[in-house]
Coordinates of C-alpha atoms in Angstrom, one line a residue:
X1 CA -117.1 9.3 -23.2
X2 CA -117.7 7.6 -19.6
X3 CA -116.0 10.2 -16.9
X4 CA -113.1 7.8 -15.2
X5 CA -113.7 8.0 -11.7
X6 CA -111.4 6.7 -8.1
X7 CA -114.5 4.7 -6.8
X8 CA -116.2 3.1 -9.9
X9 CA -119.3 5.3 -9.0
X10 CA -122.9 3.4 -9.4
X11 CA -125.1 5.0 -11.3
X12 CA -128.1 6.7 -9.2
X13 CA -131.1 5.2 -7.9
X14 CA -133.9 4.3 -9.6
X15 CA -137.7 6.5 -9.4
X16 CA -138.8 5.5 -5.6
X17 CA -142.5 4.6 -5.2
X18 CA -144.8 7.2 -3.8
X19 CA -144.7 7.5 0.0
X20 CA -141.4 7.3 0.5
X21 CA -139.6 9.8 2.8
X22 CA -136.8 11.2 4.7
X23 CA -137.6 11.4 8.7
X24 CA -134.2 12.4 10.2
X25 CA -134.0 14.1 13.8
X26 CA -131.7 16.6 14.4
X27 CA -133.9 19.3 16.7
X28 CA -130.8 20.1 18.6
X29 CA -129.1 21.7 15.8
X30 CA -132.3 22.9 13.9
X31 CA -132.3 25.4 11.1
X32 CA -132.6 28.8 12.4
X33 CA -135.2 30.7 10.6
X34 CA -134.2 34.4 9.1
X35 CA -136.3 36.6 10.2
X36 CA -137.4 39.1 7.9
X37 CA -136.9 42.8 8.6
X38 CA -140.6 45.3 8.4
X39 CA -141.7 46.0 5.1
X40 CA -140.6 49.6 5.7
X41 CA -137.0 48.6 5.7
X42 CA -137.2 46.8 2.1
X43 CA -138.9 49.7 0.6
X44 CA -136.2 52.3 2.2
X45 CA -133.6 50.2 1.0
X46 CA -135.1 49.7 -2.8
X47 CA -135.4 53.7 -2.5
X48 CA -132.0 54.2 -1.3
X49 CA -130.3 52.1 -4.4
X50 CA -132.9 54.0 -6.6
X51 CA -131.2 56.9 -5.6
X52 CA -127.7 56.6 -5.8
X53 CA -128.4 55.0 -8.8
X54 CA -130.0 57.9 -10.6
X55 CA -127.3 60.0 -9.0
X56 CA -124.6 57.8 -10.9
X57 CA -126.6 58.5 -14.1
X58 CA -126.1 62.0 -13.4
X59 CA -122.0 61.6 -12.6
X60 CA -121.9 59.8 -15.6
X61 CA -123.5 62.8 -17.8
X62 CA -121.2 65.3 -16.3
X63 CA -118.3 63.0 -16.5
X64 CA -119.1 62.5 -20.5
X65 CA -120.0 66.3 -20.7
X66 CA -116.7 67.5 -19.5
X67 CA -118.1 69.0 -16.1
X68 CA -116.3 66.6 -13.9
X69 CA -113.0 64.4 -13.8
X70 CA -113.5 61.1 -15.5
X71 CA -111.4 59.4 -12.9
X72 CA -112.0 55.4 -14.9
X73 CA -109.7 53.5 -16.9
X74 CA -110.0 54.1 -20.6
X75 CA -108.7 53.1 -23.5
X76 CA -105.5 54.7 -25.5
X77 CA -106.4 56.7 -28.4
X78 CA -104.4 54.4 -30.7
X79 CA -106.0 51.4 -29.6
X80 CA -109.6 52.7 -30.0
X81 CA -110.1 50.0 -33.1
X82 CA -109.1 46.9 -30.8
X83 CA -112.0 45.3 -28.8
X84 CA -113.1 47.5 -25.6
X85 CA -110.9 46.2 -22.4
X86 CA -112.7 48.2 -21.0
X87 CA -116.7 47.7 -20.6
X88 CA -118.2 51.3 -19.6
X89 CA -121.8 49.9 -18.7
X90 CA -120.7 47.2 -16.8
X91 CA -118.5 48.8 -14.3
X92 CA -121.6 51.5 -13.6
X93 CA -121.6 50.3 -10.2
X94 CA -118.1 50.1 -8.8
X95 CA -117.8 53.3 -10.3
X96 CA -120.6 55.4 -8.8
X97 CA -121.6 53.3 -6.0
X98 CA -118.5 51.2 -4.5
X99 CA -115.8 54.2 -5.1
X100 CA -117.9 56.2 -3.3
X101 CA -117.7 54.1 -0.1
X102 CA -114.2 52.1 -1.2
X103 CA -112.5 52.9 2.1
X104 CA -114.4 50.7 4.3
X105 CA -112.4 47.8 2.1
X106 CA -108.8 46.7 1.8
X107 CA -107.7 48.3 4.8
X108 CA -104.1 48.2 5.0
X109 CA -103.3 46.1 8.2
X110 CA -99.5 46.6 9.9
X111 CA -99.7 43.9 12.6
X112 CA -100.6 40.6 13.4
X113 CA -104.1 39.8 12.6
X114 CA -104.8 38.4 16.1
X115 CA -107.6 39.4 18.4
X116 CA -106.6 43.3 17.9
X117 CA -104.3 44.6 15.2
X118 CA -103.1 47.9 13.7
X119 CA -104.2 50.2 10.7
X120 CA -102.6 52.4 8.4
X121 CA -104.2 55.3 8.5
X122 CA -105.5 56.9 4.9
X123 CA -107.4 59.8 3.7
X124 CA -108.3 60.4 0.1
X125 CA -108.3 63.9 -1.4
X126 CA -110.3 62.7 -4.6
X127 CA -114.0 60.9 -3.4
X128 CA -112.0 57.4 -2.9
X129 CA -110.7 56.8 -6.3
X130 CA -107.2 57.1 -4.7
X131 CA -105.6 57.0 -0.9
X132 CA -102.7 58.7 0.3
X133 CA -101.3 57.5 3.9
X134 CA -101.3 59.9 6.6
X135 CA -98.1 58.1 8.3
X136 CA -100.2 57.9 11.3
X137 CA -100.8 54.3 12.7
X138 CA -104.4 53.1 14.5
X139 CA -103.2 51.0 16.8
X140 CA -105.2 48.4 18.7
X141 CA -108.4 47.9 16.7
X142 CA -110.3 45.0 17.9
X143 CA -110.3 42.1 15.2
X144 CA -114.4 41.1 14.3
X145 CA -113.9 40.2 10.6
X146 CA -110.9 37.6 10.3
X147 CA -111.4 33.6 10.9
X148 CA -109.2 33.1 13.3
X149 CA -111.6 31.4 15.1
X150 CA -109.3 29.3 17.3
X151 CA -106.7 31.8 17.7
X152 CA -103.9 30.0 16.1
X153 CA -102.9 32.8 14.3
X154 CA -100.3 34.1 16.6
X155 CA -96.7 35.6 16.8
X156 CA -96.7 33.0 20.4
X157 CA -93.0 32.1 19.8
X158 CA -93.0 29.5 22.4
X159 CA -96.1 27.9 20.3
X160 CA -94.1 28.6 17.1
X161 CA -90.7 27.1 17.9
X162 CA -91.1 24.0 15.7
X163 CA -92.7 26.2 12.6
X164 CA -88.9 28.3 12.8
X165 CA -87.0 24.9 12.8
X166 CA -88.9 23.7 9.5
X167 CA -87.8 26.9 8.3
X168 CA -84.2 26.6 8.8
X169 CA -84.5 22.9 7.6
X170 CA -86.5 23.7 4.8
X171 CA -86.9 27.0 3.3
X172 CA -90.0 29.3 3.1
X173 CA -90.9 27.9 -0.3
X174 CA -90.6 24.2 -2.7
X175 CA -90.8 25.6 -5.8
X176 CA -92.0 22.2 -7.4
X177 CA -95.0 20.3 -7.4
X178 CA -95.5 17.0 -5.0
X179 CA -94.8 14.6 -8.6
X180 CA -92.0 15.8 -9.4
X181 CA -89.3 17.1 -6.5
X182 CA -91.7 19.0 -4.3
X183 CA -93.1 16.2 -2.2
X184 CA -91.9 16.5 1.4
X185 CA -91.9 14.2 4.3
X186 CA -94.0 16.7 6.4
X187 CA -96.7 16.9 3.6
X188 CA -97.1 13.5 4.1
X189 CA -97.2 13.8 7.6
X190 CA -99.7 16.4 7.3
X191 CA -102.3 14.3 5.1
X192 CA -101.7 11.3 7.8
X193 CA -103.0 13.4 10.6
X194 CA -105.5 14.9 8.4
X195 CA -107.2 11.6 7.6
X196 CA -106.9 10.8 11.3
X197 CA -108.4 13.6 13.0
X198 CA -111.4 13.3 10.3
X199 CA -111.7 9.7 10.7
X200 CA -111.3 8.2 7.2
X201 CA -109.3 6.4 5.0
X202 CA -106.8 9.1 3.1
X203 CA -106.3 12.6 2.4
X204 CA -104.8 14.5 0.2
X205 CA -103.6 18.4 1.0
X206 CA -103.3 21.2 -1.3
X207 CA -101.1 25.0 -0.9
X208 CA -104.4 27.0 -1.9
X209 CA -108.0 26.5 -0.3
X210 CA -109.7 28.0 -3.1
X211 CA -108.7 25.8 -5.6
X212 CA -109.0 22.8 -3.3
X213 CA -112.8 23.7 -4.8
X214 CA -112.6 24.9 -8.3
X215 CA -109.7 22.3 -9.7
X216 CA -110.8 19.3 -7.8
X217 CA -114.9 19.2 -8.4
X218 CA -114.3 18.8 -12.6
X219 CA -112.0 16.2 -11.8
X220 CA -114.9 14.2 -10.4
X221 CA -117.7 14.7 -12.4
X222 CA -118.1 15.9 -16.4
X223 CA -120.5 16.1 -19.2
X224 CA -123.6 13.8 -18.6
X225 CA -123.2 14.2 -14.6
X226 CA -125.5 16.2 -12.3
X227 CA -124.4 18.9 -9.9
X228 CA -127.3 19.6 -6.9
X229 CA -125.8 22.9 -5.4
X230 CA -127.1 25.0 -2.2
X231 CA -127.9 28.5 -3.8
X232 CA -125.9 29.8 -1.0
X233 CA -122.6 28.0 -2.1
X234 CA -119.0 29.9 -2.2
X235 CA -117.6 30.8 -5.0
X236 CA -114.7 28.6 -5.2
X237 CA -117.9 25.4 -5.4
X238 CA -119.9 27.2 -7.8
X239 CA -116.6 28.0 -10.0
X240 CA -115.6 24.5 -10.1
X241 CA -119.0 23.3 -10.9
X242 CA -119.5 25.4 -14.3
X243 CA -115.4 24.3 -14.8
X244 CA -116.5 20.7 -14.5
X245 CA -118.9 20.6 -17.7
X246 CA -121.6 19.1 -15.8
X247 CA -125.4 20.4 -15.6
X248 CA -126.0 22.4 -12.5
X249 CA -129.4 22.6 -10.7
X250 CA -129.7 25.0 -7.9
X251 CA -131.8 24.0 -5.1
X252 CA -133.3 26.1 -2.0
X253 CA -131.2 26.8 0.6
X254 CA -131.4 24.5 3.2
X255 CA -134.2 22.8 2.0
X256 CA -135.0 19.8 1.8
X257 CA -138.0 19.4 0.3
X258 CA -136.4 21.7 -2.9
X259 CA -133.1 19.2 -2.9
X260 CA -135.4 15.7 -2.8
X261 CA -137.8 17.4 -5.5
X262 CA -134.8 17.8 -7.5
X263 CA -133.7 14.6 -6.8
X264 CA -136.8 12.8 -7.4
X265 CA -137.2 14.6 -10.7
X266 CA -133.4 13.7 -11.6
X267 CA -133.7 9.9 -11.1
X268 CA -136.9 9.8 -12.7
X269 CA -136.4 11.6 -15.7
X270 CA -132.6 11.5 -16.2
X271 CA -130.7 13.6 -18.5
X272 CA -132.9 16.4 -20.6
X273 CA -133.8 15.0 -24.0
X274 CA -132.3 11.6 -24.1
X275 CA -133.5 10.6 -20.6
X276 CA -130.9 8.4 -20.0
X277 CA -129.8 7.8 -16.5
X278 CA -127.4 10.6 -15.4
X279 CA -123.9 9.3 -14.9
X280 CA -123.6 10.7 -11.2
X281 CA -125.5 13.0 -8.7
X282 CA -123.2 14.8 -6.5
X283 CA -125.0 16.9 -4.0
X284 CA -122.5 19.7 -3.1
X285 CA -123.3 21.4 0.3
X286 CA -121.3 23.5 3.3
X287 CA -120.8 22.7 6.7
X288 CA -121.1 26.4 7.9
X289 CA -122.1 29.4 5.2
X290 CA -119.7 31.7 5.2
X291 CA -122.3 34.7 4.3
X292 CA -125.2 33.4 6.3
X293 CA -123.7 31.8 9.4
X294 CA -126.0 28.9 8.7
X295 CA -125.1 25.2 9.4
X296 CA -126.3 22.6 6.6
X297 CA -128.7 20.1 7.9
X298 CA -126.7 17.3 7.3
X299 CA -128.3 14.3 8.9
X300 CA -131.3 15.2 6.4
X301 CA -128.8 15.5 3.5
X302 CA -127.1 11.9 4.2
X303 CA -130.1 10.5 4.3
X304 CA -131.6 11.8 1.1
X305 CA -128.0 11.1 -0.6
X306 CA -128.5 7.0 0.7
X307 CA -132.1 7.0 -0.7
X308 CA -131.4 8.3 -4.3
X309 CA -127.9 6.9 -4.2
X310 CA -126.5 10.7 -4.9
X311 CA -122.5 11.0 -3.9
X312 CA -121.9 14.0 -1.1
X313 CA -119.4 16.8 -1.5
X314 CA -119.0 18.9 2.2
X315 CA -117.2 21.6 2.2
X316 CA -116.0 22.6 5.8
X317 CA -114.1 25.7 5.5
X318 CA -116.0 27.4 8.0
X319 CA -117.0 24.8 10.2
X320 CA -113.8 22.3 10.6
X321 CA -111.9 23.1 14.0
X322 CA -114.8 25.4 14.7
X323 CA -117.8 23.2 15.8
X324 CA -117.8 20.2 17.3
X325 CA -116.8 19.2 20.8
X326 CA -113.3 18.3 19.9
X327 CA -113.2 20.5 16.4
X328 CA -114.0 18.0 14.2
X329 CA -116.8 19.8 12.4
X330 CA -120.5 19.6 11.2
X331 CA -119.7 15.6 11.1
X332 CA -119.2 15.5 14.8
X333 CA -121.7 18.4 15.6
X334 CA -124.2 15.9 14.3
X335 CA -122.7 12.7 15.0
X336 CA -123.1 11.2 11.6
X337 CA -120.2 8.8 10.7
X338 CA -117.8 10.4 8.1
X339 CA -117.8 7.5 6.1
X340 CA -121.4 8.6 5.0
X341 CA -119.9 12.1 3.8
X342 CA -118.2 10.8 0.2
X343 CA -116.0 13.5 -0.4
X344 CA -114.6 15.6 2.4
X345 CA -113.2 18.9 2.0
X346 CA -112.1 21.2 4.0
X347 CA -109.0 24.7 4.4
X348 CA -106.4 25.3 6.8
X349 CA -106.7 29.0 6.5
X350 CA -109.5 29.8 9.3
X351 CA -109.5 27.4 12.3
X352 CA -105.5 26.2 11.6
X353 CA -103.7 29.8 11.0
X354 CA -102.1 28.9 7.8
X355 CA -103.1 28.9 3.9
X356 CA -104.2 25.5 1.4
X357 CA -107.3 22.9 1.8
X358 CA -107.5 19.5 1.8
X359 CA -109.6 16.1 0.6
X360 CA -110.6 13.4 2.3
X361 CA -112.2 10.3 1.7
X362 CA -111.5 6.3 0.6
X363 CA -108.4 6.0 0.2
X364 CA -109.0 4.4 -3.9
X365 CA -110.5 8.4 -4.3
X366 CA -107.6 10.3 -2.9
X367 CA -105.5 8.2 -5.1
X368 CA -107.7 9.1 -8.3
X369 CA -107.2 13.0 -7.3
X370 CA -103.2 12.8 -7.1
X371 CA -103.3 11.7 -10.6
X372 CA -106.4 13.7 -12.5
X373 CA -106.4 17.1 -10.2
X374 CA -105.2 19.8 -11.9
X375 CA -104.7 21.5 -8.0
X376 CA -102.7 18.2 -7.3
X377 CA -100.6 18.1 -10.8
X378 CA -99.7 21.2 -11.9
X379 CA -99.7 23.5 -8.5
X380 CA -96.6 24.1 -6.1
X381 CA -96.3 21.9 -2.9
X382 CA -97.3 24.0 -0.2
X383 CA -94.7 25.5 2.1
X384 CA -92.7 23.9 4.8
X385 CA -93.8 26.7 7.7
X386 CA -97.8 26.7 6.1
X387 CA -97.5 23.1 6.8
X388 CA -95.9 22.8 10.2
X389 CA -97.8 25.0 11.1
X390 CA -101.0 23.3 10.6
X391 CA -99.5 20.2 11.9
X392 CA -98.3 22.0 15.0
X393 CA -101.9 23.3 14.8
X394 CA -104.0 20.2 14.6
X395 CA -101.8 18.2 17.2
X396 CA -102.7 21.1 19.6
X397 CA -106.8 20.5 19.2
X398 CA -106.0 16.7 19.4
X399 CA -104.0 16.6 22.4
X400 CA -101.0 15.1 20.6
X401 CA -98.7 17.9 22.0
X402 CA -99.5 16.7 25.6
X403 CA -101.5 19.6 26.7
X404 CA -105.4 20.4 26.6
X405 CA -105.0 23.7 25.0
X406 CA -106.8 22.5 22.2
X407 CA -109.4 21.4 23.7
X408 CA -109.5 25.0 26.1
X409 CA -109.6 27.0 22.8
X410 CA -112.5 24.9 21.0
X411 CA -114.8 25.5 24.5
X412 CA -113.4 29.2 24.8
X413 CA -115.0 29.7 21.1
X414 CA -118.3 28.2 21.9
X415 CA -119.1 29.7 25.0
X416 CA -117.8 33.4 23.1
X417 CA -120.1 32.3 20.2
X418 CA -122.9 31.8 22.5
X419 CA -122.6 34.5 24.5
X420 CA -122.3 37.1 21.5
X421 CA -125.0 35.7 19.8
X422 CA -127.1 35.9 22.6
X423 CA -126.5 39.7 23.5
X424 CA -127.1 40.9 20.5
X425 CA -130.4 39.0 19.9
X426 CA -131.1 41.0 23.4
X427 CA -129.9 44.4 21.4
X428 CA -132.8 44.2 19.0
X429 CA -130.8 43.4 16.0
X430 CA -131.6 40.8 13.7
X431 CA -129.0 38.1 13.3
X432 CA -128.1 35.1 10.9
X433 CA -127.5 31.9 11.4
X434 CA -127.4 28.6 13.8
X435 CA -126.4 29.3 17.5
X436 CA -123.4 27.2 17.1
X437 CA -121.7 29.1 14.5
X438 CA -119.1 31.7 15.1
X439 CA -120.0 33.3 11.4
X440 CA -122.5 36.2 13.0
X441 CA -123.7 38.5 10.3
X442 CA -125.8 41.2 11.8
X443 CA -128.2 42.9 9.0
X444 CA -127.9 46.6 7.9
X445 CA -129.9 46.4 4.8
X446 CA -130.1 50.1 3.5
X447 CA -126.9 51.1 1.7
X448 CA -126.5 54.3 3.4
X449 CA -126.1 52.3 7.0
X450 CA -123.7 49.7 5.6
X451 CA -121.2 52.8 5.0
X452 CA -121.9 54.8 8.5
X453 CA -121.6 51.4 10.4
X454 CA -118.5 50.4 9.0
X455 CA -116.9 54.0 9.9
X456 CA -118.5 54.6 12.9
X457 CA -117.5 51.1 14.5
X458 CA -114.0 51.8 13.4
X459 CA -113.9 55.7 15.2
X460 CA -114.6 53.2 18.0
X461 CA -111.4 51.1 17.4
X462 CA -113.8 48.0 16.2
X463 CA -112.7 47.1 12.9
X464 CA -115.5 44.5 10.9
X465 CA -116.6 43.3 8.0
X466 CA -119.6 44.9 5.6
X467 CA -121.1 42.9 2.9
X468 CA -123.7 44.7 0.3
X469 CA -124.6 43.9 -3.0
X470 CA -123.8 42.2 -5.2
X471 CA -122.1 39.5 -2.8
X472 CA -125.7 39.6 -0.9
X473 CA -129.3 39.8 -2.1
X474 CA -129.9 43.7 -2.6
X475 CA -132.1 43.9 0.2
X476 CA -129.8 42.2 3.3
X477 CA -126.8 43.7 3.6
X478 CA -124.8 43.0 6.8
X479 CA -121.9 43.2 8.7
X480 CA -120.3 39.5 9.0
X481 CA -118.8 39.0 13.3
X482 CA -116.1 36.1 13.3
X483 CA -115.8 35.7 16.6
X484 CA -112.4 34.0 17.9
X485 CA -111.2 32.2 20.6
X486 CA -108.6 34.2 21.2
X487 CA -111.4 37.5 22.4
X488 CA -111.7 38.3 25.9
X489 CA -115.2 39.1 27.5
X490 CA -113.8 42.6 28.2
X491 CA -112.9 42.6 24.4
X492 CA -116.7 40.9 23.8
X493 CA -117.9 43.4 25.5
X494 CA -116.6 46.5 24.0
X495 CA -117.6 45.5 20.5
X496 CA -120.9 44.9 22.2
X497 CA -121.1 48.3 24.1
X498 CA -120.3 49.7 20.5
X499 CA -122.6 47.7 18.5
X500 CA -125.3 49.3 21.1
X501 CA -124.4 52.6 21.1
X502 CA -123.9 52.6 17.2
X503 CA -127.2 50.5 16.9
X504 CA -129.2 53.1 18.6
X505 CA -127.2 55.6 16.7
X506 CA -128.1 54.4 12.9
X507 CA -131.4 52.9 14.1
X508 CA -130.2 49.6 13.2
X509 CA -132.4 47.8 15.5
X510 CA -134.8 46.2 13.6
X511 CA -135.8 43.1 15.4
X512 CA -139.6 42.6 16.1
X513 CA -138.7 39.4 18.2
X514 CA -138.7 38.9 22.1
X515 CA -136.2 36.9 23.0
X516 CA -135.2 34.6 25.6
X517 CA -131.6 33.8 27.0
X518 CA -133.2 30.4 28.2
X519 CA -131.8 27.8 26.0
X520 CA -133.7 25.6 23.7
X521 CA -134.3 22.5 25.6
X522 CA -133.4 19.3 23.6
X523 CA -136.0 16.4 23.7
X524 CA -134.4 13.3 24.9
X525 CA -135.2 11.3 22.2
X526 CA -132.8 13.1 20.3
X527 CA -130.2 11.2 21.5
X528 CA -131.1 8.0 20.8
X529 CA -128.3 5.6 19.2
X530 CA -129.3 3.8 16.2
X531 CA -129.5 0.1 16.9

């Protein structure tokens, strides 16, 4: 059955002659290479899971033995006949590896989540598997993990005066969808201002960003359709692709030369077996990755999309608001015309202070998503304060509110991106990502140092973010920075004081580079206009 679609998609281009080639510019913005920590790191690291591995074995024998306290959920005896809920084997590791270290996660926060915020203290009298609170409060912990990356999310009530009057016009809450009685004239408003701060046709806004993803990607392509994904994709993109019935290739990420050869190879041989053309390529990218700080290549990607007629999914939950001299992402950052980006996506819940995602696009396929998206049909209309607040929000970056706050907090993020970036390249530590992204993850690698970082930054009042396997390869572990406009250079500079102190501390130094604050220097022909 032919997949109905809002832009009666071609089908793809046919096999292009030998010789033929992408040669797109964009040295400005280049890929920054990972460097790759000394072989003695990897083998420590390999050793180090080894070892709490073997020592889980162990835990698990005593625990079976009756030596120790089997702390896991189990089943009731008189349900011992019904299929396991429970799968022993497979929760090996969150319970000998991640309980162990389980308080450096889901910290219970009892402020604002602005620049600094307050902790609940806890203790645990049982190795993590529970937490009893001390009724003692940490106060004034210096916020490095959440994306508040233009420092909108704020108790300001002189900024928040017209969110509290859609409140006491509204409600908190629609409790319908937008078909049926849920459709308010702020959410219209909202997808209006949308489609013209990204510059296209139409937009359609949705109450959760994650499903913006998985519930709106199988409404646009199905069985006999090809999915090209960045192996470094969210979740969310990679959920809605295996939702959508369509084969998924994985290519290298970044990489051009892996996403053309996979390109190439789809146009030329088609679908497996029959070889019939496949009904669409979408190519399914993000503007910044959320785990690697990397910002896609997108010039390269556009072009390689034109040549084999592909379509172009961006998702710019990271990077919208973020990058971008007046916050209008990856788009602007490149200055590529968003008319070449097919379907735009993007969430309100970093750079805008509120919750839900949006798509934009022609306006004929944000007409096709209000009638085939599950997100669009069956989900409630996001709330009136959520969406004033964006509004209130996005008029701020565009200038619409009369002022050129906006404008001051996009710079005040890229000069703090810069200049955090920078330092710690000085420290010795090795870093992720492109210099223009406010995503920062700074690599631990060996379990053991993920744990002591994350507790000794916080005995310093810094609260961040680790990330260890299995949400990162085994061997790179980090510790994600989102740096905000809202941090001061004093508050800059205490996290970095910290970071150097700690870094020296856990030897976590592991950089073999020299650098240079000079920046790179940008050839002139870089900014050529197309004729």
């Amino acid at each position: 059955m032919k997949i109905p679609t809002s832009s009666a998609l071609p089908p793809p281009a046919r096999c292009p002659k030998n010789g033929q080639g992408t040669d797109v510019a964009s040295r400005c913005h280049k890929h920054e290479p990972f460097e790759q920590a000394p072989m003695y790191v990897a083998v420590l690291t390999y050793l180090g899971f080894g070892i709490v591995t073997l020592f889980g074995y162990l835990r698990d024998f005593l625990r079976a033995v009756g030596l120790e306290k089997c702390n896991i959920a189990q089943e009731r005896e008189k349900q011992k006949d019904f299929v396991p809920l429970y799968q022993d084997f497979e929760n090996f590791y969150t319970r000998n590896l991640y309980m162990r270290v389980r308080d450096n996660w889901n910290r219970p926060i009892c402020s604002l989540p602005g620049p600094v915020f307050d902790l609940m203290e806890r203790v645990s009298d049982d190795y993590n598997w529970t937490f009893r609170f001390t009724g003692k409060t940490i106060h004034n912990v210096i916020n490095m993990g959440s994306y508040n990356y233009l420092g909108f999310a704020e108790n300001n009530a002189d900024f928040l005066k017209t969110v509290a009057d859609k409140v006491r016009q509204y409600g908190v809450g629609v409790c319908s969808t937008r078909q049926e009685i849920g459709n308010l004239s702020i959410h219209e408003e909202l997808e209006q201002l949308v489609a013209n701060f990204l510059g296209v046709e139409s937009a359609m806004t949705y109450g959760m960003g994650f499903a913006t993803n998985s519930m709106n990607i199988p409404a646009l392509v199905g069985r006999g359709c090809l999915i090209l994904s960045d192996e470094l994709n969210h979740t969310s993109l990679i959920l809605g692709a295996r939702l959508s019935g369509a084969t998924i290739r994985v290519f290298k990420h970044n990489n051009m030369q892996s996403l053309e050869k996979m390109l190439k190879e789809a146009v030329c041989s088609g679908q497996p077996r029959t070889h019939r053309p496949w009904k669409k390529i979408l190519i399914v990218v993000e503007g910044i990755y959320s785990m690697e700080g990397s910002v896609v290549l997108l010039p390269e990607v556009i072009a390689l999309k034109k040549k084999y007629k592909a379509y172009l999914y961006l998702d710019e939950a990271h990077s919208i608001g973020a990058v971008g001299q007046t916050g209008r992402g990856v788009t602007e950052l490149f200055n590529v015309n968003p008319a070449d980006v097919d379907v735009m996506m993007g969430t309100f819940t970093k750079s805008f202070g509120a919750s839900g995602g949006y798509i934009a696009g022609k306006k004929e396929l944000v007409d096709y998503l209000r009638t085939h998206s599950h997100s669009a049909v069956y989900a409630t209309a996001m709330s009136p304060p959520a969406t004033e607040q964006i509004i209130r929000a996005m008029k701020c970056i565009m200038g619409k509110d009369g002022s050129t706050e906006g404008l001051r907090r996009i710079r005040q993020l890229a000069e703090n991106t810069k200049y955090f970036r920078s330092r710690l390249k000085e420290m010795g530590f090795i870093i992720y990502g492109n210099n223009d992204s406010p995503v920062v993850p700074v690599l631990l690698y060996m379990p053991a140092k993920v744990v002591a970082f994350a507790r000794e930054m916080l005995a310093r009042k810094i609260g961040v973010v680790v990330v260890g396997f299995p949400a990162t390869p085994i061997t790179e572990a980090r510790a994600r920075f989102c740096v905000s406009a809202a941090h001061t250079r004093d508050m800059l500079n205490q996290v970095l004081d910290c970071m150097n102190e700690v870094g020296d501390l856990l030897c976590l130094k592991f950089s073999r580079r020299k650098y240079s604050p000079q920046p790179d220097l940008c050839d002139e022909t870089d900014f050529e206009l197309d004729s």
